[in-house]
Amino acid sequence: MCLAIPGQIIAIDDHADPLKRTGQVDFFGISKVVSLGFVPEAKLNDFVIVHAGIALSLIDEEEAKASFQAFSELANRSDFE
Amino acid sequence: MKYLNEYRAPDTVKRLADAISALTTRPWRIMEVCGGQTHSILKYGIDQLLPEYVTLIHGPGCPVCVTPLTAIDKALAMARQPGVIFCSFGDMLRVPGSREDLLSVKARGADIRIVYSPLDALTIARQNLDKEIVFFGVGFETTAPATAIAVWQSKQDNLSNLSFLVCHVRVPPIVEALLVSTENSINGFLGAGHVCSIMGYQEYLPICHKHRKPIVITGFEPVDILQGIYLCLKQLEEKRYEVENQYRRVVNPNGNRTAQALMQNVFKVVDSHWRGLGKIPNSGLALSDEYNDRNAELRFDTGIDVVSEPHNCQSGQILQGLIKPPQCPEFGIRCTPETPLGATMVSSEGACAAYYRYRRHPHG
Amino acid sequence: MAEINLNCPLPLPYEQIVMAHGGGGRLMQQLLDRLIQPVFDNPILAQKQDSAVITVNSAKLAFTTDSYVIKPLFFPGGDIGKLAVCGTLNDLAMSGAKPLYLSCSLIIEEGFPLADLKRILQSMQQSAQKAGVKIVTGDTKVVEQGKGDGLYINTAGIGIIESALAISPQKIHSGDSIIINGDIARHGIAIMLERESMQFDHHITSDCSDLSGIVHGLLDSGVQAHCMRDLTRGGLASVLLELASAADCHLEIDETAVPIHEAVSSACEILGFDPLYVANEGCFVLFVPEHQTYQALEILRLDPLGQQAAVIGKVIRPKPGGMVTVKTSFGTSRVLNLLSGEQLPRIC
């Protein structure tokens, strides 16, 4: 239903009203000004998931690693990374 | 591409597929609610990696498909008016109204712009102060916050030449409705990850317990989908039913509170009609009264009240997962992407269109 | 859900031309097969080649024409003038012809700036000169304001076929390797990002270029090309489907082998496009006997337009009506079908 793509914040345009905060988000060779209004905690170089020009949420690097850990247990192999 | 490539790695996919085969002891039917997941499944052939007796049922998760005919006819009427720039997501352009679609109106000269974001409509409004700009807000709770922020900002900036035709829809009421109507035909659900990034998944806890069906909030890449299926099957095999979160890197249990707060301000919950499924209580989002001055339905008198949908195809059953597209007698014969009987054939995300595109063997 | 209605709209009958009739997809194929081909019916047209091959006093000539309608007229990597020359040169090249002469017809909208017209004509001349061909005849018409998108161009071209090779879809054979010269989908993405109100920052340029040089490098070196076809509106998928049907063969493509630039691939992810269906203006596919695969690759890679040349698939077996399947990196496969029209950006 909802095409949302990970991208990295490469510049932030702060605003007095946090809902109006925007940032330049790079999607690996193509970038766009995206609303950061819903991710007030986002910092430069963070990865966010973007849909229709707004950042829906930050991507949690620790959780991403943990879920890969889960695959490795699931596959019963210790060398998976 | 970070956060994409590693979730498409063939060796990881293979290991997950093997783990699923090893785990499964009996036939199960799992529905992916979200059209984006249907697309991934067919594009990557994920169903071909599953044991034969695990069946995936494609759910109603395509906001373009379920947008009611009344809304599309209103959109067409607004887009036809001189002096209007009508802004829409690209996939709405081919969805047929009663007589035609936005693409044909555009071909006849109407100023219809494909935008990537509702915020692009703000830019267009600022650049065209002598025109009336209308944004067609469709989609689930993932897209609704984008419309919400555009509505809010247009009011903040006093942009009076921009209004919104809003028919957003909510996922939990449809999941609940599906659970009731599909009774025992579906064993477990993959929840829509991106919707949950906004809404969280607390709303699913009572649904899950009431109906005793596992719900696994799942992402969109092949590895995500297979892991979602694995977790769902594991619950089924172990006779558990819980709400589980596979898409933890993006979804937290409470969702995005900032977005929810703005949505509560900008929208109100209404009953909504789903094309092919009928009216579902509390399943829609309309502009709240505070934003009546931005409501395109109040600004333009289209003379359209309620358009009843002509009787024809079986998209209602397909949207509920009761039949698969090829089982419809009209599929690929009278119903094709050029002559769609139902919206599930129009949207590239629709289950019928996805089957037509990826599975139909052109000559038998 | 007590009240489930099995509701759907009735089909739209097309009694008029719709945009998708020109989109390079299934509707266009229907228009060609059901209206245009039957009316003009003759054996040369029936070969369904990009260029007609005709014999005049024992000389084998290739003859082709194409009209160019594009918004915007100037885009990253080219303009309508360069496109109009290169497109016709490419159609000639695909039949193995050396291009000789071009025509140029202009349909200009009243009010069109002369400075823009001059820029476009100079761009045409530059592309023609580079290819060693002359634009020797033409026509100019002006239409009222509002009746054209600034400028439409039609070009026709004549070339001579010196090699004895018969290059045509009918020569496609089981076991042939399918080779592509470069990365796909750049033209369509560059145009889409430029045209629609989507406001992205990027460096993606159209691949618009003249392929006659690289094609003749290949043929002159003795590669026995069975068939060549340049990719245009409907992208790689549409061309393969057309050839599979003309050759009555099953083609299989390895999705991971198809070259694509990372930024183009990202743009496709964002817009929800399948790059296999996105337009190209400087790519072609080549069918060669398996034993010449590496020779062909080596020669292609000598040319600037062939740096990324790759084997993307093979002809599996004869199959009446034709079929194209795509093998994914997971060993699964899917069937390709013609799209109804141009892909549109999607949210879902």
PDB file of N, CA and C in Angstrom, chain B residues 157-231:
ATOM      1  N   ASP B 157       0.306  29.278   6.430  1.00  0.00           N
ATOM      2  CA  ASP B 157       0.865  30.215   5.458  1.00  0.00           C
ATOM      3  C   ASP B 157      -0.215  31.039   4.763  1.00  0.00           C
ATOM      4  N   ASN B 158      -1.467  30.872   5.184  1.00  0.00           N
ATOM      5  CA  ASN B 158      -2.569  31.608   4.571  1.00  0.00           C
ATOM      6  C   ASN B 158      -2.654  31.439   3.062  1.00  0.00           C
ATOM      7  N   LEU B 159      -2.383  30.235   2.601  1.00  0.00           N
ATOM      8  CA  LEU B 159      -2.484  29.965   1.156  1.00  0.00           C
ATOM      9  C   LEU B 159      -3.951  29.675   0.867  1.00  0.00           C
ATOM     10  N   SER B 160      -4.665  30.671   0.363  1.00  0.00           N
ATOM     11  CA  SER B 160      -6.113  30.492   0.259  1.00  0.00           C
ATOM     12  C   SER B 160      -6.522  29.840  -1.059  1.00  0.00           C
ATOM     13  N   ASN B 161      -5.583  29.685  -1.994  1.00  0.00           N
ATOM     14  CA  ASN B 161      -5.965  29.097  -3.290  1.00  0.00           C
ATOM     15  C   ASN B 161      -5.736  27.580  -3.347  1.00  0.00           C
ATOM     16  N   LEU B 162      -5.540  26.972  -2.165  1.00  0.00           N
ATOM     17  CA  LEU B 162      -5.307  25.526  -2.131  1.00  0.00           C
ATOM     18  C   LEU B 162      -6.370  24.855  -1.275  1.00  0.00           C
ATOM     19  N   SER B 163      -7.027  23.829  -1.846  1.00  0.00           N
ATOM     20  CA  SER B 163      -7.987  23.068  -1.047  1.00  0.00           C
ATOM     21  C   SER B 163      -7.737  21.574  -1.252  1.00  0.00           C
ATOM     22  N   PHE B 164      -8.396  20.764  -0.442  1.00  0.00           N
ATOM     23  CA  PHE B 164      -8.082  19.336  -0.385  1.00  0.00           C
ATOM     24  C   PHE B 164      -9.344  18.490  -0.529  1.00  0.00           C
ATOM     25  N   LEU B 165      -9.282  17.533  -1.438  1.00  0.00           N
ATOM     26  CA  LEU B 165     -10.344  16.528  -1.550  1.00  0.00           C
ATOM     27  C   LEU B 165      -9.821  15.299  -0.798  1.00  0.00           C
ATOM     28  N   VAL B 166     -10.330  15.114   0.411  1.00  0.00           N
ATOM     29  CA  VAL B 166      -9.728  14.110   1.301  1.00  0.00           C
ATOM     30  C   VAL B 166     -10.598  12.862   1.394  1.00  0.00           C
ATOM     31  N   CYS B 167     -10.043  11.718   1.052  1.00  0.00           N
ATOM     32  CA  CYS B 167     -10.728  10.456   1.386  1.00  0.00           C
ATOM     33  C   CYS B 167      -9.698   9.422   1.809  1.00  0.00           C
ATOM     34  N   HIS B 168      -9.056   9.705   2.911  1.00  0.00           N
ATOM     35  CA  HIS B 168      -8.114   8.746   3.488  1.00  0.00           C
ATOM     36  C   HIS B 168      -8.886   7.646   4.203  1.00  0.00           C
ATOM     37  N   VAL B 169      -8.259   6.486   4.289  1.00  0.00           N
ATOM     38  CA  VAL B 169      -8.924   5.369   4.960  1.00  0.00           C
ATOM     39  C   VAL B 169      -8.011   4.738   6.012  1.00  0.00           C
ATOM     40  N   ARG B 170      -8.635   4.071   6.977  1.00  0.00           N
ATOM     41  CA  ARG B 170      -7.914   3.491   8.111  1.00  0.00           C
ATOM     42  C   ARG B 170      -7.878   1.967   7.986  1.00  0.00           C
ATOM     43  N   VAL B 171      -6.741   1.400   8.356  1.00  0.00           N
ATOM     44  CA  VAL B 171      -6.554  -0.037   8.166  1.00  0.00           C
ATOM     45  C   VAL B 171      -7.228  -0.924   9.241  1.00  0.00           C
ATOM     46  N   PRO B 172      -7.114  -0.597  10.550  1.00  0.00           N
ATOM     47  CA  PRO B 172      -7.649  -1.560  11.539  1.00  0.00           C
ATOM     48  C   PRO B 172      -9.124  -1.932  11.330  1.00  0.00           C
ATOM     49  N   PRO B 173     -10.024  -0.981  10.997  1.00  0.00           N
ATOM     50  CA  PRO B 173     -11.420  -1.403  10.793  1.00  0.00           C
ATOM     51  C   PRO B 173     -11.581  -2.420   9.667  1.00  0.00           C
ATOM     52  N   ILE B 174     -10.746  -2.303   8.631  1.00  0.00           N
ATOM     53  CA  ILE B 174     -10.887  -3.261   7.527  1.00  0.00           C
ATOM     54  C   ILE B 174     -10.326  -4.617   7.934  1.00  0.00           C
ATOM     55  N   VAL B 175      -9.260  -4.616   8.732  1.00  0.00           N
ATOM     56  CA  VAL B 175      -8.721  -5.899   9.207  1.00  0.00           C
ATOM     57  C   VAL B 175      -9.771  -6.609  10.056  1.00  0.00           C
ATOM     58  N   GLU B 176     -10.414  -5.827  10.924  1.00  0.00           N
ATOM     59  CA  GLU B 176     -11.465  -6.393  11.773  1.00  0.00           C
ATOM     60  C   GLU B 176     -12.608  -6.934  10.900  1.00  0.00           C
ATOM     61  N   ALA B 177     -13.020  -6.132   9.913  1.00  0.00           N
ATOM     62  CA  ALA B 177     -14.109  -6.556   9.032  1.00  0.00           C
ATOM     63  C   ALA B 177     -13.730  -7.837   8.278  1.00  0.00           C
ATOM     64  N   LEU B 178     -12.468  -7.911   7.852  1.00  0.00           N
ATOM     65  CA  LEU B 178     -12.008  -9.110   7.141  1.00  0.00           C
ATOM     66  C   LEU B 178     -12.014 -10.329   8.053  1.00  0.00           C
ATOM     67  N   LEU B 179     -11.607 -10.115   9.296  1.00  0.00           N
ATOM     68  CA  LEU B 179     -11.588 -11.227  10.244  1.00  0.00           C
ATOM     69  C   LEU B 179     -12.983 -11.796  10.433  1.00  0.00           C
ATOM     70  N   VAL B 180     -13.972 -10.905  10.469  1.00  0.00           N
ATOM     71  CA  VAL B 180     -15.338 -11.364  10.631  1.00  0.00           C
ATOM     72  C   VAL B 180     -15.800 -12.103   9.373  1.00  0.00           C
ATOM     73  N   SER B 181     -15.574 -11.478   8.197  1.00  0.00           N
ATOM     74  CA  SER B 181     -16.177 -12.043   6.990  1.00  0.00           C
ATOM     75  C   SER B 181     -15.439 -13.269   6.461  1.00  0.00           C
ATOM     76  N   THR B 182     -14.150 -13.384   6.767  1.00  0.00           N
ATOM     77  CA  THR B 182     -13.421 -14.533   6.231  1.00  0.00           C
ATOM     78  C   THR B 182     -13.466 -15.727   7.185  1.00  0.00           C
ATOM     79  N   GLU B 183     -14.062 -15.495   8.365  1.00  0.00           N
ATOM     80  CA  GLU B 183     -14.246 -16.538   9.354  1.00  0.00           C
ATOM     81  C   GLU B 183     -13.028 -17.436   9.496  1.00  0.00           C
ATOM     82  N   ASN B 184     -13.177 -18.673   9.046  1.00  0.00           N
ATOM     83  CA  ASN B 184     -12.068 -19.595   9.279  1.00  0.00           C
ATOM     84  C   ASN B 184     -11.142 -19.762   8.084  1.00  0.00           C
ATOM     85  N   SER B 185     -11.352 -18.942   7.049  1.00  0.00           N
ATOM     86  CA  SER B 185     -10.579 -19.210   5.838  1.00  0.00           C
ATOM     87  C   SER B 185      -9.153 -18.667   5.897  1.00  0.00           C
ATOM     88  N   ILE B 186      -8.868 -17.751   6.819  1.00  0.00           N
ATOM     89  CA  ILE B 186      -7.511 -17.226   6.924  1.00  0.00           C
ATOM     90  C   ILE B 186      -6.978 -17.481   8.327  1.00  0.00           C
ATOM     91  N   ASN B 187      -5.758 -18.006   8.407  1.00  0.00           N
ATOM     92  CA  ASN B 187      -5.206 -18.392   9.698  1.00  0.00           C
ATOM     93  C   ASN B 187      -4.408 -17.282  10.370  1.00  0.00           C
ATOM     94  N   GLY B 188      -3.762 -16.442   9.564  1.00  0.00           N
ATOM     95  CA  GLY B 188      -2.933 -15.411  10.170  1.00  0.00           C
ATOM     96  C   GLY B 188      -2.748 -14.242   9.219  1.00  0.00           C
ATOM     97  N   PHE B 189      -2.288 -13.126   9.770  1.00  0.00           N
ATOM     98  CA  PHE B 189      -2.153 -11.907   8.970  1.00  0.00           C
ATOM     99  C   PHE B 189      -0.740 -11.340   9.037  1.00  0.00           C
ATOM    100  N   LEU B 190      -0.298 -10.785   7.891  1.00  0.00           N
ATOM    101  CA  LEU B 190       0.884  -9.933   7.911  1.00  0.00           C
ATOM    102  C   LEU B 190       0.364  -8.497   7.936  1.00  0.00           C
ATOM    103  N   GLY B 191       0.715  -7.753   8.957  1.00  0.00           N
ATOM    104  CA  GLY B 191       0.258  -6.362   9.083  1.00  0.00           C
ATOM    105  C   GLY B 191       1.135  -5.446   8.240  1.00  0.00           C
ATOM    106  N   ALA B 192       0.575  -4.299   7.900  1.00  0.00           N
ATOM    107  CA  ALA B 192       1.253  -3.364   6.998  1.00  0.00           C
ATOM    108  C   ALA B 192       2.248  -2.501   7.760  1.00  0.00           C
ATOM    109  N   GLY B 193       3.518  -2.745   7.497  1.00  0.00           N
ATOM    110  CA  GLY B 193       4.584  -2.095   8.255  1.00  0.00           C
ATOM    111  C   GLY B 193       4.564  -0.574   8.210  1.00  0.00           C
ATOM    112  N   HIS B 194       4.341  -0.016   7.040  1.00  0.00           N
ATOM    113  CA  HIS B 194       4.460   1.444   6.957  1.00  0.00           C
ATOM    114  C   HIS B 194       3.290   2.157   7.616  1.00  0.00           C
ATOM    115  N   VAL B 195       2.111   1.568   7.554  1.00  0.00           N
ATOM    116  CA  VAL B 195       0.979   2.137   8.290  1.00  0.00           C
ATOM    117  C   VAL B 195       1.305   2.143   9.780  1.00  0.00           C
ATOM    118  N   CYS B 196       1.880   1.040  10.264  1.00  0.00           N
ATOM    119  CA  CYS B 196       2.189   0.930  11.687  1.00  0.00           C
ATOM    120  C   CYS B 196       3.320   1.869  12.114  1.00  0.00           C
ATOM    121  N   SER B 197       4.172   2.282  11.171  1.00  0.00           N
ATOM    122  CA  SER B 197       5.215   3.238  11.546  1.00  0.00           C
ATOM    123  C   SER B 197       4.561   4.521  12.051  1.00  0.00           C
ATOM    124  N   ILE B 198       3.379   4.838  11.562  1.00  0.00           N
ATOM    125  CA  ILE B 198       2.636   6.019  12.023  1.00  0.00           C
ATOM    126  C   ILE B 198       1.734   5.650  13.211  1.00  0.00           C
ATOM    127  N   MET B 199       0.964   4.570  13.071  1.00  0.00           N
ATOM    128  CA  MET B 199      -0.103   4.295  14.039  1.00  0.00           C
ATOM    129  C   MET B 199       0.316   3.353  15.165  1.00  0.00           C
ATOM    130  N   GLY B 200       1.499   2.736  15.045  1.00  0.00           N
ATOM    131  CA  GLY B 200       1.852   1.723  16.023  1.00  0.00           C
ATOM    132  C   GLY B 200       0.965   0.503  15.834  1.00  0.00           C
ATOM    133  N   TYR B 201       0.999  -0.415  16.822  1.00  0.00           N
ATOM    134  CA  TYR B 201       0.149  -1.593  16.627  1.00  0.00           C
ATOM    135  C   TYR B 201      -0.699  -1.926  17.850  1.00  0.00           C
ATOM    136  N   GLN B 202      -0.867  -0.962  18.761  1.00  0.00           N
ATOM    137  CA  GLN B 202      -1.713  -1.233  19.949  1.00  0.00           C
ATOM    138  C   GLN B 202      -3.148  -1.571  19.548  1.00  0.00           C
ATOM    139  N   GLU B 203      -3.624  -0.923  18.487  1.00  0.00           N
ATOM    140  CA  GLU B 203      -5.005  -1.150  18.058  1.00  0.00           C
ATOM    141  C   GLU B 203      -5.270  -2.601  17.671  1.00  0.00           C
ATOM    142  N   TYR B 204      -4.184  -3.308  17.298  1.00  0.00           N
ATOM    143  CA  TYR B 204      -4.372  -4.694  16.844  1.00  0.00           C
ATOM    144  C   TYR B 204      -4.472  -5.688  18.001  1.00  0.00           C
ATOM    145  N   LEU B 205      -4.025  -5.263  19.203  1.00  0.00           N
ATOM    146  CA  LEU B 205      -4.008  -6.224  20.316  1.00  0.00           C
ATOM    147  C   LEU B 205      -5.409  -6.778  20.612  1.00  0.00           C
ATOM    148  N   PRO B 206      -6.421  -5.892  20.818  1.00  0.00           N
ATOM    149  CA  PRO B 206      -7.759  -6.461  21.079  1.00  0.00           C
ATOM    150  C   PRO B 206      -8.301  -7.267  19.900  1.00  0.00           C
ATOM    151  N   ILE B 207      -8.008  -6.839  18.667  1.00  0.00           N
ATOM    152  CA  ILE B 207      -8.501  -7.571  17.486  1.00  0.00           C
ATOM    153  C   ILE B 207      -7.909  -8.971  17.474  1.00  0.00           C
ATOM    154  N   CYS B 208      -6.602  -9.034  17.726  1.00  0.00           N
ATOM    155  CA  CYS B 208      -5.874 -10.303  17.724  1.00  0.00           C
ATOM    156  C   CYS B 208      -6.443 -11.254  18.778  1.00  0.00           C
ATOM    157  N   HIS B 209      -6.705 -10.721  19.962  1.00  0.00           N
ATOM    158  CA  HIS B 209      -7.174 -11.592  21.040  1.00  0.00           C
ATOM    159  C   HIS B 209      -8.616 -12.027  20.841  1.00  0.00           C
ATOM    160  N   LYS B 210      -9.424 -11.084  20.335  1.00  0.00           N
ATOM    161  CA  LYS B 210     -10.831 -11.410  20.110  1.00  0.00           C
ATOM    162  C   LYS B 210     -10.969 -12.528  19.074  1.00  0.00           C
ATOM    163  N   HIS B 211     -10.187 -12.427  18.005  1.00  0.00           N
ATOM    164  CA  HIS B 211     -10.356 -13.385  16.910  1.00  0.00           C
ATOM    165  C   HIS B 211      -9.356 -14.535  16.953  1.00  0.00           C
ATOM    166  N   ARG B 212      -8.433 -14.474  17.891  1.00  0.00           N
ATOM    167  CA  ARG B 212      -7.449 -15.537  18.074  1.00  0.00           C
ATOM    168  C   ARG B 212      -6.671 -15.848  16.788  1.00  0.00           C
ATOM    169  N   LYS B 213      -6.192 -14.769  16.161  1.00  0.00           N
ATOM    170  CA  LYS B 213      -5.393 -14.932  14.935  1.00  0.00           C
ATOM    171  C   LYS B 213      -4.076 -14.163  15.101  1.00  0.00           C
ATOM    172  N   PRO B 214      -2.953 -14.790  14.747  1.00  0.00           N
ATOM    173  CA  PRO B 214      -1.682 -14.060  14.813  1.00  0.00           C
ATOM    174  C   PRO B 214      -1.637 -12.910  13.795  1.00  0.00           C
ATOM    175  N   ILE B 215      -1.059 -11.799  14.243  1.00  0.00           N
ATOM    176  CA  ILE B 215      -0.835 -10.662  13.341  1.00  0.00           C
ATOM    177  C   ILE B 215       0.639 -10.285  13.452  1.00  0.00           C
ATOM    178  N   VAL B 216       1.369 -10.341  12.348  1.00  0.00           N
ATOM    179  CA  VAL B 216       2.794  -9.994  12.376  1.00  0.00           C
ATOM    180  C   VAL B 216       3.011  -8.734  11.544  1.00  0.00           C
ATOM    181  N   ILE B 217       3.425  -7.652  12.204  1.00  0.00           N
ATOM    182  CA  ILE B 217       3.701  -6.395  11.504  1.00  0.00           C
ATOM    183  C   ILE B 217       4.972  -6.606  10.677  1.00  0.00           C
ATOM    184  N   THR B 218       4.868  -6.409   9.367  1.00  0.00           N
ATOM    185  CA  THR B 218       5.914  -6.865   8.459  1.00  0.00           C
ATOM    186  C   THR B 218       6.352  -5.757   7.490  1.00  0.00           C
ATOM    187  N   GLY B 219       7.631  -5.776   7.148  1.00  0.00           N
ATOM    188  CA  GLY B 219       8.193  -4.838   6.177  1.00  0.00           C
ATOM    189  C   GLY B 219       7.937  -5.292   4.743  1.00  0.00           C
ATOM    190  N   PHE B 220       8.677  -4.716   3.801  1.00  0.00           N
ATOM    191  CA  PHE B 220       8.306  -4.845   2.385  1.00  0.00           C
ATOM    192  C   PHE B 220       9.339  -5.533   1.509  1.00  0.00           C
ATOM    193  N   GLU B 221      10.527  -5.750   2.026  1.00  0.00           N
ATOM    194  CA  GLU B 221      11.570  -6.380   1.217  1.00  0.00           C
ATOM    195  C   GLU B 221      11.436  -7.901   1.351  1.00  0.00           C
ATOM    196  N   PRO B 222      12.006  -8.644   0.400  1.00  0.00           N
ATOM    197  CA  PRO B 222      11.857 -10.097   0.433  1.00  0.00           C
ATOM    198  C   PRO B 222      12.221 -10.733   1.772  1.00  0.00           C
ATOM    199  N   VAL B 223      13.323 -10.275   2.364  1.00  0.00           N
ATOM    200  CA  VAL B 223      13.737 -10.848   3.648  1.00  0.00           C
ATOM    201  C   VAL B 223      12.703 -10.528   4.726  1.00  0.00           C
ATOM    202  N   ASP B 224      12.175  -9.295   4.695  1.00  0.00           N
ATOM    203  CA  ASP B 224      11.138  -8.909   5.666  1.00  0.00           C
ATOM    204  C   ASP B 224       9.917  -9.817   5.528  1.00  0.00           C
ATOM    205  N   ILE B 225       9.457  -9.965   4.297  1.00  0.00           N
ATOM    206  CA  ILE B 225       8.212 -10.714   4.078  1.00  0.00           C
ATOM    207  C   ILE B 225       8.387 -12.171   4.502  1.00  0.00           C
ATOM    208  N   LEU B 226       9.525 -12.756   4.135  1.00  0.00           N
ATOM    209  CA  LEU B 226       9.751 -14.147   4.520  1.00  0.00           C
ATOM    210  C   LEU B 226       9.862 -14.291   6.032  1.00  0.00           C
ATOM    211  N   GLN B 227      10.516 -13.316   6.669  1.00  0.00           N
ATOM    212  CA  GLN B 227      10.616 -13.399   8.129  1.00  0.00           C
ATOM    213  C   GLN B 227       9.237 -13.229   8.762  1.00  0.00           C
ATOM    214  N   GLY B 228       8.420 -12.326   8.190  1.00  0.00           N
ATOM    215  CA  GLY B 228       7.047 -12.148   8.675  1.00  0.00           C
ATOM    216  C   GLY B 228       6.256 -13.438   8.563  1.00  0.00           C
ATOM    217  N   ILE B 229       6.401 -14.101   7.415  1.00  0.00           N
ATOM    218  CA  ILE B 229       5.696 -15.372   7.202  1.00  0.00           C
ATOM    219  C   ILE B 229       6.188 -16.418   8.211  1.00  0.00           C
ATOM    220  N   TYR B 230       7.507 -16.434   8.406  1.00  0.00           N
ATOM    221  CA  TYR B 230       8.092 -17.395   9.356  1.00  0.00           C
ATOM    222  C   TYR B 230       7.498 -17.202  10.754  1.00  0.00           C
ATOM    223  N   LEU B 231       7.492 -15.938  11.195  1.00  0.00           N
ATOM    224  CA  LEU B 231       7.008 -15.657  12.552  1.00  0.00           C
ATOM    225  C   LEU B 231       5.526 -16.010  12.687  1.00  0.00           C
TER     226      LEU B 231
END
